[in-house]
Amino acid sequence: MAAPLKVCIVGSGNWGSAIARIVGSNVRELQRFATTVKMWVYEENVNGRKLTDIINTDHENVKYLPGYKLPENVVAVPDLRDAAKDADLLVFVVPHQFIRKLCEEMASCVSRTARGITLIKGIDEGPEGLRLISDIIREKMGIDVSVLMGANIANEVAAEKFCETTIGSRIMDNGQLFKELLQTPNFRITVVPDADTVELCGALKNIVAVGAGFCDGLGCGDNTKAAVIRLGLMEMISFARLFSKNSTVSSATFLESCGVADLITTCYGGRNRRVSEAFVTSGKSIEELEKEMLNGQKLQGPATAAEVHHILKQKGLVSKFPLFTAVYQICFEGKPVQDMISCLQSHPEHL
């Protein structure tokens, strides 16, 4: 029988810790996987104690996922290379800004036969334009990478409330392997081959959620927010069709959890919506609010809006994406938030 597969979780924030609960529990039941799961934790001091010591002693990430126990077989490791060494399966769940540096650091200690899955919602901007996070991991580490995206608010997943999610995989056997590792009765997974679209959905919906938050801050109501969600979805589909390396982007992928479901839940419940609403009502900057409201977590929507805007500008396509553009200009160019409504009124979808 083949040796059990060793799992490493790269990241330990709110979402990383929620996933660690699932992985730690599943590997104890499934003989295919090694029973100890290493989780790389960026070391911090919390109330005078090291976060790794707290996790390994009290089995709880008190900073990022308080109130939920981690299985005892999930071991927090502060050194990235130690955590990743000899791993067969790598689960990437860190803010997208850090992925290049982390991959460069661990590349030499991970086998090319290892397989990865990214839960990271964001895109990167390279000299040629759009770079998916999975592309960066593939390029830096030389391994196959699947993608998991869906309507998955971390605290609800940790509380074992029912939800769905989507795995996109170029090699379907690898997608099925990660489904086996991650699925539970309350975390239902569909595997699809359109991996790039799955990943783009996860990144782009955060821009739309910022727009939804602006509308909430302005007191616009649910009808307006529904328009933001619909027009935002149209721009997501257009962007995916323009920038996907695959000639076919399946409309059906947008009906999976990674598409319309994730978009809805993020526009009603996610951190991007909350911070954007506070941006309107408090008069404070996005950076100030991120520090005040997110307890060390990173906001992805404004950063992704900036990356998308630069890519659209390079290609001369800014005017074709008025909602994405309005979010960028409000966040970074001092445009009044009311411009969000003008953008909806004059959107080409209405012309």
Coordinates of C-alpha atoms in Angstrom, one line a residue:
M1 CA 0.0 0.0 0.0
A2 CA 1.3 3.5 -0.8
A3 CA 2.6 5.6 2.1
P4 CA -0.1 7.9 3.5
L5 CA 0.0 11.4 2.0
K6 CA 1.3 14.2 4.3
V7 CA -0.7 17.4 4.4
C8 CA 0.6 20.9 5.1
I9 CA -1.6 23.9 5.4
V10 CA 0.2 27.1 4.4
G11 CA -1.5 29.8 6.4
S12 CA -3.5 30.0 9.6
G13 CA -5.8 33.0 9.5
N14 CA -9.5 32.9 9.9
W15 CA -10.1 30.8 6.7
G16 CA -7.0 28.7 7.1
S17 CA -8.0 27.8 10.7
A18 CA -11.5 26.9 9.6
I19 CA -10.1 24.6 6.9
A20 CA -7.6 23.1 9.4
R21 CA -10.6 22.0 11.5
I22 CA -11.9 20.0 8.5
V23 CA -8.6 18.6 7.4
G24 CA -7.5 17.6 10.9
S25 CA -10.8 15.8 11.4
N26 CA -10.9 14.1 8.0
V27 CA -7.3 12.7 8.0
R28 CA -8.1 10.8 11.2
E29 CA -10.8 8.9 9.5
L30 CA -9.2 8.3 6.0
Q31 CA -6.3 5.9 5.8
R32 CA -5.0 7.6 2.6
F33 CA -3.7 10.6 4.5
A34 CA -1.1 10.9 7.3
T35 CA -2.7 11.6 10.6
T36 CA -0.6 14.6 11.6
V37 CA -1.3 17.9 9.7
K38 CA 1.3 20.6 9.8
M39 CA 0.0 24.2 9.7
W40 CA 2.4 27.0 9.0
V41 CA 1.7 29.9 11.4
Y42 CA 3.1 33.4 11.0
E43 CA 4.5 33.8 14.6
E44 CA 2.9 36.5 16.7
N45 CA 2.6 37.3 20.3
V46 CA -0.9 37.2 21.8
N47 CA -1.3 38.3 25.4
G48 CA 2.4 37.6 26.0
R49 CA 2.3 34.1 24.5
K50 CA 3.5 32.8 21.1
L51 CA 0.5 32.0 18.8
T52 CA 2.1 28.6 17.9
D53 CA 2.3 27.7 21.6
I54 CA -1.3 28.7 22.2
I55 CA -2.4 26.6 19.2
N56 CA -0.3 23.6 20.1
T57 CA -1.3 23.7 23.8
D58 CA -4.9 25.0 23.8
H59 CA -5.8 23.8 20.3
E60 CA -7.4 27.1 19.4
N61 CA -6.4 30.0 17.2
V62 CA -7.5 32.6 19.7
K63 CA -6.5 35.5 17.4
Y64 CA -8.1 34.6 14.1
L65 CA -10.8 31.9 14.9
P66 CA -11.6 32.3 18.6
G67 CA -14.2 30.0 20.1
Y68 CA -13.5 27.0 17.8
K69 CA -11.2 24.1 18.8
L70 CA -8.6 22.8 16.3
P71 CA -8.1 19.0 16.2
E72 CA -5.1 18.0 18.3
N73 CA -3.4 16.4 15.3
V74 CA -3.1 19.9 13.6
V75 CA 0.4 21.1 14.7
A76 CA 1.3 24.7 14.4
V77 CA 4.8 25.3 12.9
P78 CA 6.4 28.8 12.9
D79 CA 9.1 27.9 10.3
L80 CA 7.7 27.7 6.8
R81 CA 10.3 25.3 5.4
D82 CA 9.9 23.0 8.4
A83 CA 6.1 22.9 7.9
A84 CA 6.3 22.3 4.1
K85 CA 9.2 19.8 4.1
D86 CA 8.2 16.4 2.6
A87 CA 4.6 17.5 2.2
D88 CA 2.6 15.6 -0.5
L89 CA -0.4 17.9 -0.4
L90 CA -0.1 21.7 0.2
V91 CA -3.2 23.8 1.0
F92 CA -2.4 27.5 0.3
V93 CA -4.5 29.9 2.3
V94 CA -2.6 33.2 2.9
P95 CA -3.4 36.8 1.7
H96 CA -2.5 37.0 -2.0
Q97 CA 0.1 39.7 -1.4
F98 CA 2.5 37.2 0.2
I99 CA 2.3 34.2 -2.1
R100 CA 5.4 34.9 -4.3
K101 CA 7.8 35.3 -1.3
L102 CA 6.4 32.2 0.5
C103 CA 6.7 30.0 -2.6
E104 CA 10.3 31.1 -3.2
E105 CA 11.1 30.3 0.4
M106 CA 9.7 26.7 0.4
A107 CA 10.3 25.6 -3.3
S108 CA 13.5 23.8 -2.6
C109 CA 12.1 21.6 0.2
V110 CA 8.9 20.4 -1.6
S111 CA 9.0 17.6 -4.1
R112 CA 7.8 18.2 -7.7
T113 CA 5.4 15.3 -7.2
A114 CA 3.6 17.2 -4.5
R115 CA 0.2 18.6 -5.4
G116 CA -1.3 21.9 -4.3
I117 CA -4.6 23.6 -3.9
T118 CA -5.1 27.3 -3.5
L119 CA -7.9 28.9 -1.4
I120 CA -6.5 32.4 -2.0
K121 CA -8.9 35.0 -3.5
G122 CA -6.9 37.5 -5.5
I123 CA -5.0 38.0 -8.7
D124 CA -1.5 39.3 -9.4
E125 CA -0.4 41.7 -12.0
G126 CA 2.7 40.8 -14.0
P127 CA 4.5 42.5 -16.9
E128 CA 2.3 40.6 -19.4
G129 CA -0.9 41.5 -17.5
L130 CA -3.0 39.1 -15.5
R131 CA -1.4 36.5 -13.3
L132 CA -3.5 34.0 -11.4
I133 CA -2.3 33.0 -8.0
S134 CA -2.3 29.3 -9.1
D135 CA 0.1 30.3 -12.0
I136 CA 2.5 31.8 -9.6
I137 CA 2.6 28.7 -7.4
R138 CA 3.0 26.5 -10.4
E139 CA 5.8 28.6 -11.8
K140 CA 7.7 29.0 -8.5
M141 CA 7.2 25.4 -7.2
G142 CA 6.8 23.3 -10.3
I143 CA 3.7 21.5 -9.0
D144 CA 0.2 21.0 -10.2
V145 CA -2.3 23.3 -8.4
S146 CA -6.1 23.1 -8.1
V147 CA -8.3 25.9 -6.9
L148 CA -11.1 25.9 -4.2
M149 CA -13.6 28.8 -4.2
G150 CA -17.1 29.2 -3.0
A151 CA -19.7 30.8 -0.8
N152 CA -17.7 30.0 2.3
I153 CA -17.6 32.5 5.2
A154 CA -15.0 31.1 7.5
N155 CA -16.9 31.3 10.8
E156 CA -19.9 29.6 9.3
V157 CA -17.7 26.8 7.9
A158 CA -16.1 26.5 11.4
A159 CA -19.5 26.3 13.0
E160 CA -20.4 23.5 10.6
K161 CA -23.3 25.3 8.9
F162 CA -24.1 23.7 5.6
C163 CA -22.4 25.3 2.5
E164 CA -21.2 24.3 -0.9
T165 CA -17.9 25.0 -2.6
T166 CA -16.2 24.4 -6.0
I167 CA -12.8 22.9 -6.8
G168 CA -11.4 23.7 -10.3
S169 CA -8.7 21.4 -11.5
R170 CA -6.8 20.9 -14.7
I171 CA -6.1 17.3 -13.7
M172 CA -9.4 16.0 -12.5
D173 CA -7.8 13.2 -10.4
N174 CA -6.1 15.8 -8.3
G175 CA -9.3 17.7 -7.9
Q176 CA -11.0 14.5 -6.7
L177 CA -8.1 13.8 -4.3
F178 CA -8.6 17.2 -2.7
K179 CA -12.4 16.7 -2.6
E180 CA -11.7 13.5 -0.5
L181 CA -9.4 15.5 1.8
L182 CA -11.8 18.4 2.3
Q183 CA -15.4 17.3 1.9
T184 CA -17.7 16.8 4.9
P185 CA -21.5 16.4 5.1
N186 CA -21.8 20.2 5.7
F187 CA -19.0 21.2 3.2
R188 CA -20.1 19.8 -0.1
I189 CA -17.7 20.0 -3.0
T190 CA -18.2 19.9 -6.8
V191 CA -15.1 19.4 -9.0
V192 CA -15.0 21.2 -12.4
P193 CA -12.3 21.4 -15.1
D194 CA -12.6 25.1 -15.7
A195 CA -10.0 26.0 -13.0
D196 CA -9.1 29.5 -14.3
T197 CA -12.7 30.7 -14.2
V198 CA -13.2 29.3 -10.7
E199 CA -10.2 31.3 -9.6
L200 CA -11.2 34.5 -11.3
C201 CA -14.6 34.3 -9.7
G202 CA -13.0 34.1 -6.3
A203 CA -10.9 37.3 -6.9
L204 CA -13.3 39.4 -8.9
K205 CA -16.4 39.0 -6.6
N206 CA -14.5 41.0 -3.9
I207 CA -14.5 44.1 -6.1
V208 CA -18.2 43.8 -6.5
A209 CA -18.6 43.3 -2.8
V210 CA -16.8 46.7 -2.2
G211 CA -19.4 48.3 -4.6
A212 CA -22.2 46.6 -2.6
G213 CA -20.8 48.0 0.7
F214 CA -20.7 51.5 -0.8
C215 CA -24.4 51.2 -1.7
D216 CA -25.1 50.0 1.9
G217 CA -23.2 53.0 3.3
L218 CA -25.3 55.3 1.1
G219 CA -28.5 53.6 2.3
C220 CA -29.6 52.5 -1.2
G221 CA -31.6 49.4 -0.3
D222 CA -31.8 45.9 -1.6
N223 CA -33.0 46.7 -5.1
T224 CA -29.8 48.7 -5.8
K225 CA -27.6 46.0 -4.2
A226 CA -29.3 43.4 -6.5
A227 CA -28.3 45.6 -9.5
V228 CA -24.7 45.8 -8.3
I229 CA -24.6 42.0 -7.9
R230 CA -26.1 41.5 -11.4
L231 CA -24.0 44.1 -13.2
G232 CA -20.9 42.9 -11.3
L233 CA -21.6 39.4 -12.4
M234 CA -21.8 40.5 -16.0
E235 CA -18.4 42.3 -15.7
M236 CA -16.9 39.2 -14.0
I237 CA -18.1 37.0 -17.0
S238 CA -16.7 39.6 -19.5
F239 CA -13.4 39.8 -17.7
A240 CA -13.0 36.0 -17.6
R241 CA -13.8 35.7 -21.3
L242 CA -11.3 38.4 -22.2
F243 CA -8.4 37.2 -20.0
S244 CA -8.8 33.4 -19.7
K245 CA -6.0 31.5 -21.4
N246 CA -8.6 28.9 -22.3
S247 CA -10.7 29.6 -25.4
T248 CA -13.8 28.4 -23.7
V249 CA -15.1 29.9 -20.5
S250 CA -18.2 27.9 -19.4
S251 CA -21.2 30.0 -18.3
A252 CA -22.1 27.0 -16.2
T253 CA -19.1 27.6 -13.9
F254 CA -20.7 31.0 -12.9
L255 CA -23.7 29.0 -11.6
E256 CA -21.5 26.9 -9.3
S257 CA -20.8 28.0 -5.7
C258 CA -17.6 29.8 -6.8
G259 CA -19.7 32.1 -9.0
V260 CA -23.1 33.5 -8.2
A261 CA -23.4 32.0 -4.7
D262 CA -20.0 33.3 -3.5
L263 CA -20.9 36.7 -5.1
I264 CA -24.2 36.9 -3.2
T265 CA -22.8 35.9 0.2
T266 CA -19.8 38.2 -0.1
C267 CA -22.1 41.2 -1.1
Y268 CA -24.3 40.5 2.0
G269 CA -21.9 39.1 4.6
G270 CA -18.2 39.5 3.8
R271 CA -15.5 41.7 5.2
N272 CA -15.1 43.7 2.0
R273 CA -18.8 44.7 2.2
R274 CA -18.5 45.6 5.9
V275 CA -15.4 47.8 5.6
S276 CA -16.7 49.5 2.4
E277 CA -19.9 50.4 4.2
A278 CA -17.9 51.9 7.1
F279 CA -15.8 53.8 4.6
V280 CA -18.9 55.7 3.6
T281 CA -20.4 56.2 7.0
S282 CA -17.2 56.9 9.0
G283 CA -15.2 59.1 6.6
K284 CA -12.1 57.1 7.5
S285 CA -9.6 55.6 5.0
I286 CA -9.7 52.0 3.9
E287 CA -6.3 51.4 5.5
E288 CA -7.5 52.8 8.9
L289 CA -10.7 50.7 8.8
E290 CA -8.7 47.5 7.9
K291 CA -6.6 48.0 11.0
E292 CA -9.6 48.8 13.2
M293 CA -12.1 46.2 12.0
L294 CA -10.2 43.2 10.8
N295 CA -8.0 42.1 13.7
G296 CA -4.9 41.6 11.5
Q297 CA -6.8 40.1 8.5
K298 CA -6.2 41.6 5.1
L299 CA -8.8 43.2 2.8
Q300 CA -8.7 41.8 -0.8
G301 CA -11.3 43.8 -2.7
P302 CA -9.6 47.2 -3.0
A303 CA -6.2 45.6 -3.8
T304 CA -7.8 43.4 -6.5
A305 CA -9.7 46.4 -7.9
A306 CA -6.3 48.2 -8.3
E307 CA -4.7 45.2 -10.0
V308 CA -7.7 44.7 -12.4
H309 CA -7.7 48.5 -13.2
H310 CA -4.0 48.5 -14.2
I311 CA -4.6 45.4 -16.4
L312 CA -7.7 47.0 -18.1
K313 CA -5.7 50.3 -18.6
Q314 CA -2.9 48.4 -20.3
K315 CA -5.4 46.9 -22.7
G316 CA -7.4 50.1 -23.2
L317 CA -10.6 48.5 -21.8
V318 CA -11.4 50.6 -18.8
S319 CA -14.6 52.0 -20.3
K320 CA -16.0 48.5 -20.8
F321 CA -15.9 47.8 -17.0
P322 CA -17.7 50.8 -15.4
L323 CA -18.5 49.1 -12.1
F324 CA -14.9 47.7 -11.5
T325 CA -13.6 51.2 -12.5
A326 CA -15.9 53.1 -10.2
V327 CA -14.8 50.9 -7.2
Y328 CA -11.1 51.6 -8.1
Q329 CA -11.6 55.3 -8.5
I330 CA -13.6 55.7 -5.2
C331 CA -10.9 53.6 -3.3
F332 CA -7.8 55.2 -4.8
E333 CA -8.6 58.4 -6.7
G334 CA -10.9 60.2 -4.3
K335 CA -14.0 60.0 -6.5
P336 CA -17.2 60.6 -4.5
V337 CA -19.0 57.5 -3.4
Q338 CA -22.1 58.7 -5.1
D339 CA -20.4 57.9 -8.4
M340 CA -21.3 54.3 -7.6
I341 CA -24.9 55.1 -8.4
S342 CA -24.0 57.1 -11.6
C343 CA -22.1 54.1 -12.8
L344 CA -25.2 51.9 -12.3
Q345 CA -27.5 54.4 -14.1
S346 CA -25.2 54.6 -17.1
H347 CA -24.0 51.0 -17.3
P348 CA -23.8 49.7 -20.9
E349 CA -25.9 46.8 -19.8
H350 CA -28.8 49.3 -19.7
L351 CA -28.1 51.0 -23.0

